Amino acid sequence: MNHLATADYVVFSIYLVVVVGYGYWVYQRKRTAVTNTNDFFLAEGSLTWWAIGASLIASNISAEHFIGMAGSGFAMGLAISSYEWIAAATLVVVAMFFIPIYLRNHIYTMPQFLAQRYSDTVSTILAVFWLVVYVLVNLTSILYLGAIAIESLAGISFTTCTIGLAIFAIFITLGGMKVIGYTDVIQVVVLIFGGLVVTYLALQLVAEQSGTAGVWNGLLTLREQADDHFHMYFSKGQPHYDALPGMSLVLGGMWLNNLYYWGCNQYIVQRTLGADLKTARSGILFAAFLKLMIPLIVVIPGIAAYVLYQSGPFRAAMTDASGVVKPDQAYPVLMNLLPVGMKGLAFAALTAAVVASLAGKCNSISTIFTLDIYKKYMNKTASEQKLVNVGRWAVIVSFAIAVAIAPMLRALDQVYQYIQEYTNFITPGVFAIFLLGFFWKRATNRAAMTVAILTIPLSILLKFWPFVTALFGTESDPIPFLHRTTWVFCIDVALMVVVSLTDPTQLAADKGVIVERQMFRVSRSFVAGSVAIFSLLAVLYAMFW
């Protein structure tokens, strides 16, 4: 069993004291006499562009990246980076076209937008979907992955890890979005610096195994010994085609997946809803630049672990008792090789990623439940303080559920793929409803209702398509989930168009949202930053395609 040394605990304790102390200082300095919902859930007007950008990344990057994506890097290689690199491009689109609509229409939650654009019924259906997915898939998987990593690194029991992470995240979350946003700045610095240390030492170890030295030689050795892990495209018939199918890595399903996640997801968009447009856009652009470097700190270590597994040193550590290779063990195994002190920094980086993501996710769960369920249906006359208290209790209950369910995920092989696949059961329908709600005034409530009800059945149908065709005596291959996302999205859009055009009812004038051409104007600095991001992406894909 692995344990942290005294120096590691000292490093980790410094991180813990700094985050908690800074969070408490922010809470005391920026709190108002009476905490209201805008202040607690949105930190309205309080977050700077760098705090917004850091919070977006801290909330997004978690154990699912450090453990899950590194595991996918071990198993599949650099192609898994498309989730990060296409996300950078997506953020530019979201900043330019989506955020202006939310801010101009004073949107605080995604269900609120749906209620304003369509109806309370559509809003409630999707609010319930989001709550179920956020708690049972996202919150639980983040907690699980963080716990197994800490268990492997520090020798602390899985149960103790889940409870400890939950308590730490609850402490941050109960301070509201201001505390989350500003502590996320520290979390991002720690997770990126700690992640880079792991990458540096992993590459050094690879170089030493090949008889050379230095990070550059380590990278050259990776390219030489794991050339099949440095391609961004899988053709049909290759082993990992179903997970990362061909052109879907840069078109179709990958874009739909990212546009929904970054543009229609309460968990992410909430960071920008309390800011003015210029600040929100600058923060999102900052997040896009940070997103470009994430594969360096999570995917490259996974590929390094693969090379070390192939050459022998990691062979025993990467397999379970029955001899089955466990890709999600790649990052924990690497962290256990770190020297004293550095292991404490890696421990802090991992904890920072997990806690920041847990806090952000649970704040969004609390926001949706409080404003879109409790206030709307349970207590319409609740005071501001009452709503804040309900939001805090929602945080505690959500974590209790996640702690109870997290151990059930131990049976999974690559948890990152589990997260992506099962959240995509609702992605195409929700994005179709939002997209047409933004830019097509004719889209009706009945059309949105139709898609909201049929999206999950359609996704399930295509998920089990080979079984369906077998009932009719025909064989067919499984449909990769990114292709499935594209197909379901196209069907949903077609359904919305047909139902809207044949719907005799018309939306009331006050049911629409304000969308004006001047809302989408951008500054020269935003254009320059966007061009830089797309240029870097072009270079990366040209190098590794």
PDB file of N, CA, C and O in Angstrom, residues 252-294:
ATOM      1  N   GLY A 252     -19.548  17.005 -36.644  1.00  0.00           N
ATOM      2  CA  GLY A 252     -20.725  16.272 -36.186  1.00  0.00           C
ATOM      3  C   GLY A 252     -20.845  16.129 -34.697  1.00  0.00           C
ATOM      4  O   GLY A 252     -20.937  17.105 -33.945  1.00  0.00           O
ATOM      5  N   GLY A 253     -20.806  14.850 -34.235  1.00  0.00           N
ATOM      6  CA  GLY A 253     -21.087  14.546 -32.844  1.00  0.00           C
ATOM      7  C   GLY A 253     -20.190  15.256 -31.852  1.00  0.00           C
ATOM      8  O   GLY A 253     -20.650  15.641 -30.771  1.00  0.00           O
ATOM      9  N   MET A 254     -18.926  15.435 -32.157  1.00  0.00           N
ATOM     10  CA  MET A 254     -18.022  16.111 -31.231  1.00  0.00           C
ATOM     11  C   MET A 254     -18.423  17.564 -31.015  1.00  0.00           C
ATOM     12  O   MET A 254     -18.384  18.080 -29.894  1.00  0.00           O
ATOM     13  N   TRP A 255     -18.814  18.242 -32.083  1.00  0.00           N
ATOM     14  CA  TRP A 255     -19.266  19.629 -31.955  1.00  0.00           C
ATOM     15  C   TRP A 255     -20.588  19.710 -31.187  1.00  0.00           C
ATOM     16  O   TRP A 255     -20.772  20.584 -30.341  1.00  0.00           O
ATOM     17  N   LEU A 256     -21.507  18.807 -31.484  1.00  0.00           N
ATOM     18  CA  LEU A 256     -22.787  18.804 -30.775  1.00  0.00           C
ATOM     19  C   LEU A 256     -22.571  18.571 -29.287  1.00  0.00           C
ATOM     20  O   LEU A 256     -23.178  19.234 -28.440  1.00  0.00           O
ATOM     21  N   ASN A 257     -21.708  17.620 -28.988  1.00  0.00           N
ATOM     22  CA  ASN A 257     -21.387  17.309 -27.605  1.00  0.00           C
ATOM     23  C   ASN A 257     -20.842  18.533 -26.880  1.00  0.00           C
ATOM     24  O   ASN A 257     -21.251  18.860 -25.757  1.00  0.00           O
ATOM     25  N   ASN A 258     -19.920  19.240 -27.524  1.00  0.00           N
ATOM     26  CA  ASN A 258     -19.283  20.393 -26.895  1.00  0.00           C
ATOM     27  C   ASN A 258     -20.182  21.625 -26.863  1.00  0.00           C
ATOM     28  O   ASN A 258     -20.180  22.381 -25.883  1.00  0.00           O
ATOM     29  N   LEU A 259     -20.943  21.854 -27.930  1.00  0.00           N
ATOM     30  CA  LEU A 259     -21.834  23.019 -27.932  1.00  0.00           C
ATOM     31  C   LEU A 259     -22.899  22.906 -26.850  1.00  0.00           C
ATOM     32  O   LEU A 259     -23.254  23.891 -26.198  1.00  0.00           O
ATOM     33  N   TYR A 260     -23.394  21.689 -26.650  1.00  0.00           N
ATOM     34  CA  TYR A 260     -24.353  21.497 -25.556  1.00  0.00           C
ATOM     35  C   TYR A 260     -23.667  21.729 -24.208  1.00  0.00           C
ATOM     36  O   TYR A 260     -24.169  22.461 -23.363  1.00  0.00           O
ATOM     37  N   TYR A 261     -22.506  21.101 -24.021  1.00  0.00           N
ATOM     38  CA  TYR A 261     -21.836  21.148 -22.715  1.00  0.00           C
ATOM     39  C   TYR A 261     -21.447  22.575 -22.331  1.00  0.00           C
ATOM     40  O   TYR A 261     -21.678  23.009 -21.203  1.00  0.00           O
ATOM     41  N   TRP A 262     -20.844  23.301 -23.274  1.00  0.00           N
ATOM     42  CA  TRP A 262     -20.338  24.632 -22.954  1.00  0.00           C
ATOM     43  C   TRP A 262     -21.376  25.734 -23.130  1.00  0.00           C
ATOM     44  O   TRP A 262     -21.202  26.826 -22.597  1.00  0.00           O
ATOM     45  N   GLY A 263     -22.444  25.463 -23.893  1.00  0.00           N
ATOM     46  CA  GLY A 263     -23.397  26.532 -24.176  1.00  0.00           C
ATOM     47  C   GLY A 263     -24.782  26.377 -23.604  1.00  0.00           C
ATOM     48  O   GLY A 263     -25.534  27.368 -23.525  1.00  0.00           O
ATOM     49  N   CYS A 264     -25.170  25.156 -23.180  1.00  0.00           N
ATOM     50  CA  CYS A 264     -26.542  24.936 -22.697  1.00  0.00           C
ATOM     51  C   CYS A 264     -26.562  24.177 -21.381  1.00  0.00           C
ATOM     52  O   CYS A 264     -27.577  23.585 -21.013  1.00  0.00           O
ATOM     53  N   ASN A 265     -25.462  24.198 -20.682  1.00  0.00           N
ATOM     54  CA  ASN A 265     -25.276  23.379 -19.492  1.00  0.00           C
ATOM     55  C   ASN A 265     -25.163  24.301 -18.278  1.00  0.00           C
ATOM     56  O   ASN A 265     -24.212  25.069 -18.163  1.00  0.00           O
ATOM     57  N   GLN A 266     -26.105  24.216 -17.367  1.00  0.00           N
ATOM     58  CA  GLN A 266     -26.127  25.090 -16.198  1.00  0.00           C
ATOM     59  C   GLN A 266     -24.798  25.082 -15.454  1.00  0.00           C
ATOM     60  O   GLN A 266     -24.304  26.112 -15.011  1.00  0.00           O
ATOM     61  N   TYR A 267     -24.227  23.902 -15.343  1.00  0.00           N
ATOM     62  CA  TYR A 267     -22.990  23.688 -14.615  1.00  0.00           C
ATOM     63  C   TYR A 267     -21.865  24.596 -15.116  1.00  0.00           C
ATOM     64  O   TYR A 267     -21.049  25.095 -14.335  1.00  0.00           O
ATOM     65  N   ILE A 268     -21.832  24.842 -16.414  1.00  0.00           N
ATOM     66  CA  ILE A 268     -20.777  25.651 -17.012  1.00  0.00           C
ATOM     67  C   ILE A 268     -21.223  27.099 -17.214  1.00  0.00           C
ATOM     68  O   ILE A 268     -20.548  28.042 -16.798  1.00  0.00           O
ATOM     69  N   VAL A 269     -22.370  27.276 -17.849  1.00  0.00           N
ATOM     70  CA  VAL A 269     -22.818  28.621 -18.228  1.00  0.00           C
ATOM     71  C   VAL A 269     -23.028  29.513 -17.012  1.00  0.00           C
ATOM     72  O   VAL A 269     -22.858  30.731 -17.082  1.00  0.00           O
ATOM     73  N   GLN A 270     -23.347  28.907 -15.875  1.00  0.00           N
ATOM     74  CA  GLN A 270     -23.645  29.681 -14.672  1.00  0.00           C
ATOM     75  C   GLN A 270     -22.523  30.632 -14.279  1.00  0.00           C
ATOM     76  O   GLN A 270     -22.757  31.689 -13.707  1.00  0.00           O
ATOM     77  N   ARG A 271     -21.279  30.276 -14.613  1.00  0.00           N
ATOM     78  CA  ARG A 271     -20.154  31.143 -14.259  1.00  0.00           C
ATOM     79  C   ARG A 271     -20.205  32.501 -14.950  1.00  0.00           C
ATOM     80  O   ARG A 271     -19.616  33.465 -14.480  1.00  0.00           O
ATOM     81  N   THR A 272     -20.868  32.575 -16.081  1.00  0.00           N
ATOM     82  CA  THR A 272     -20.874  33.813 -16.863  1.00  0.00           C
ATOM     83  C   THR A 272     -22.139  34.650 -16.668  1.00  0.00           C
ATOM     84  O   THR A 272     -22.178  35.809 -17.088  1.00  0.00           O
ATOM     85  N   LEU A 273     -23.178  34.063 -16.072  1.00  0.00           N
ATOM     86  CA  LEU A 273     -24.482  34.718 -16.066  1.00  0.00           C
ATOM     87  C   LEU A 273     -24.566  35.927 -15.138  1.00  0.00           C
ATOM     88  O   LEU A 273     -25.510  36.700 -15.233  1.00  0.00           O
ATOM     89  N   GLY A 274     -23.611  36.082 -14.239  1.00  0.00           N
ATOM     90  CA  GLY A 274     -23.630  37.238 -13.353  1.00  0.00           C
ATOM     91  C   GLY A 274     -22.710  38.360 -13.798  1.00  0.00           C
ATOM     92  O   GLY A 274     -22.545  39.347 -13.088  1.00  0.00           O
ATOM     93  N   ALA A 275     -22.114  38.230 -14.996  1.00  0.00           N
ATOM     94  CA  ALA A 275     -21.148  39.223 -15.476  1.00  0.00           C
ATOM     95  C   ALA A 275     -21.731  40.036 -16.626  1.00  0.00           C
ATOM     96  O   ALA A 275     -22.761  39.686 -17.197  1.00  0.00           O
ATOM     97  N   ASP A 276     -21.050  41.127 -16.991  1.00  0.00           N
ATOM     98  CA  ASP A 276     -21.420  41.842 -18.208  1.00  0.00           C
ATOM     99  C   ASP A 276     -20.829  41.111 -19.403  1.00  0.00           C
ATOM    100  O   ASP A 276     -19.977  40.226 -19.254  1.00  0.00           O
ATOM    101  N   LEU A 277     -21.272  41.456 -20.609  1.00  0.00           N
ATOM    102  CA  LEU A 277     -20.906  40.701 -21.804  1.00  0.00           C
ATOM    103  C   LEU A 277     -19.402  40.717 -22.059  1.00  0.00           C
ATOM    104  O   LEU A 277     -18.807  39.672 -22.366  1.00  0.00           O
ATOM    105  N   LYS A 278     -18.758  41.877 -21.941  1.00  0.00           N
ATOM    106  CA  LYS A 278     -17.325  41.962 -22.212  1.00  0.00           C
ATOM    107  C   LYS A 278     -16.532  41.079 -21.255  1.00  0.00           C
ATOM    108  O   LYS A 278     -15.624  40.344 -21.674  1.00  0.00           O
ATOM    109  N   THR A 279     -16.876  41.134 -19.970  1.00  0.00           N
ATOM    110  CA  THR A 279     -16.170  40.323 -18.975  1.00  0.00           C
ATOM    111  C   THR A 279     -16.403  38.839 -19.217  1.00  0.00           C
ATOM    112  O   THR A 279     -15.470  38.030 -19.139  1.00  0.00           O
ATOM    113  N   ALA A 280     -17.652  38.481 -19.528  1.00  0.00           N
ATOM    114  CA  ALA A 280     -17.982  37.074 -19.772  1.00  0.00           C
ATOM    115  C   ALA A 280     -17.210  36.543 -20.975  1.00  0.00           C
ATOM    116  O   ALA A 280     -16.631  35.452 -20.928  1.00  0.00           O
ATOM    117  N   ARG A 281     -17.181  37.320 -22.057  1.00  0.00           N
ATOM    118  CA  ARG A 281     -16.468  36.874 -23.257  1.00  0.00           C
ATOM    119  C   ARG A 281     -14.970  36.756 -23.015  1.00  0.00           C
ATOM    120  O   ARG A 281     -14.332  35.792 -23.465  1.00  0.00           O
ATOM    121  N   SER A 282     -14.389  37.695 -22.293  1.00  0.00           N
ATOM    122  CA  SER A 282     -12.950  37.635 -22.004  1.00  0.00           C
ATOM    123  C   SER A 282     -12.630  36.411 -21.156  1.00  0.00           C
ATOM    124  O   SER A 282     -11.620  35.729 -21.387  1.00  0.00           O
ATOM    125  N   GLY A 283     -13.490  36.119 -20.177  1.00  0.00           N
ATOM    126  CA  GLY A 283     -13.278  34.954 -19.333  1.00  0.00           C
ATOM    127  C   GLY A 283     -13.367  33.660 -20.126  1.00  0.00           C
ATOM    128  O   GLY A 283     -12.569  32.740 -19.930  1.00  0.00           O
ATOM    129  N   ILE A 284     -14.328  33.572 -21.036  1.00  0.00           N
ATOM    130  CA  ILE A 284     -14.486  32.368 -21.858  1.00  0.00           C
ATOM    131  C   ILE A 284     -13.285  32.188 -22.784  1.00  0.00           C
ATOM    132  O   ILE A 284     -12.797  31.066 -22.977  1.00  0.00           O
ATOM    133  N   LEU A 285     -12.789  33.285 -23.362  1.00  0.00           N
ATOM    134  CA  LEU A 285     -11.620  33.196 -24.238  1.00  0.00           C
ATOM    135  C   LEU A 285     -10.387  32.732 -23.455  1.00  0.00           C
ATOM    136  O   LEU A 285      -9.589  31.915 -23.946  1.00  0.00           O
ATOM    137  N   PHE A 286     -10.249  33.226 -22.243  1.00  0.00           N
ATOM    138  CA  PHE A 286      -9.158  32.779 -21.370  1.00  0.00           C
ATOM    139  C   PHE A 286      -9.261  31.279 -21.107  1.00  0.00           C
ATOM    140  O   PHE A 286      -8.272  30.539 -21.171  1.00  0.00           O
ATOM    141  N   ALA A 287     -10.478  30.815 -20.845  1.00  0.00           N
ATOM    142  CA  ALA A 287     -10.705  29.378 -20.617  1.00  0.00           C
ATOM    143  C   ALA A 287     -10.339  28.561 -21.858  1.00  0.00           C
ATOM    144  O   ALA A 287      -9.787  27.458 -21.756  1.00  0.00           O
ATOM    145  N   ALA A 288     -10.632  29.103 -23.046  1.00  0.00           N
ATOM    146  CA  ALA A 288     -10.321  28.394 -24.297  1.00  0.00           C
ATOM    147  C   ALA A 288      -8.814  28.186 -24.451  1.00  0.00           C
ATOM    148  O   ALA A 288      -8.357  27.111 -24.873  1.00  0.00           O
ATOM    149  N   PHE A 289      -8.025  29.202 -24.111  1.00  0.00           N
ATOM    150  CA  PHE A 289      -6.567  29.051 -24.189  1.00  0.00           C
ATOM    151  C   PHE A 289      -6.075  27.998 -23.196  1.00  0.00           C
ATOM    152  O   PHE A 289      -5.209  27.180 -23.519  1.00  0.00           O
ATOM    153  N   LEU A 290      -6.629  28.010 -21.984  1.00  0.00           N
ATOM    154  CA  LEU A 290      -6.243  27.004 -20.998  1.00  0.00           C
ATOM    155  C   LEU A 290      -6.623  25.600 -21.470  1.00  0.00           C
ATOM    156  O   LEU A 290      -5.901  24.633 -21.217  1.00  0.00           O
ATOM    157  N   LYS A 291      -7.745  25.505 -22.166  1.00  0.00           N
ATOM    158  CA  LYS A 291      -8.234  24.199 -22.618  1.00  0.00           C
ATOM    159  C   LYS A 291      -7.257  23.536 -23.586  1.00  0.00           C
ATOM    160  O   LYS A 291      -7.147  22.310 -23.622  1.00  0.00           O
ATOM    161  N   LEU A 292      -6.550  24.345 -24.366  1.00  0.00           N
ATOM    162  CA  LEU A 292      -5.611  23.803 -25.346  1.00  0.00           C
ATOM    163  C   LEU A 292      -4.478  22.997 -24.699  1.00  0.00           C
ATOM    164  O   LEU A 292      -3.937  22.074 -25.295  1.00  0.00           O
ATOM    165  N   MET A 293      -4.126  23.360 -23.461  1.00  0.00           N
ATOM    166  CA  MET A 293      -2.982  22.708 -22.824  1.00  0.00           C
ATOM    167  C   MET A 293      -3.368  21.515 -21.953  1.00  0.00           C
ATOM    168  O   MET A 293      -2.495  20.801 -21.457  1.00  0.00           O
ATOM    169  N   ILE A 294      -4.665  21.255 -21.781  1.00  0.00           N
ATOM    170  CA  ILE A 294      -5.077  20.159 -20.903  1.00  0.00           C
ATOM    171  C   ILE A 294      -4.540  18.794 -21.344  1.00  0.00           C
ATOM    172  O   ILE A 294      -4.087  18.004 -20.504  1.00  0.00           O
TER     173      ILE A 294
END
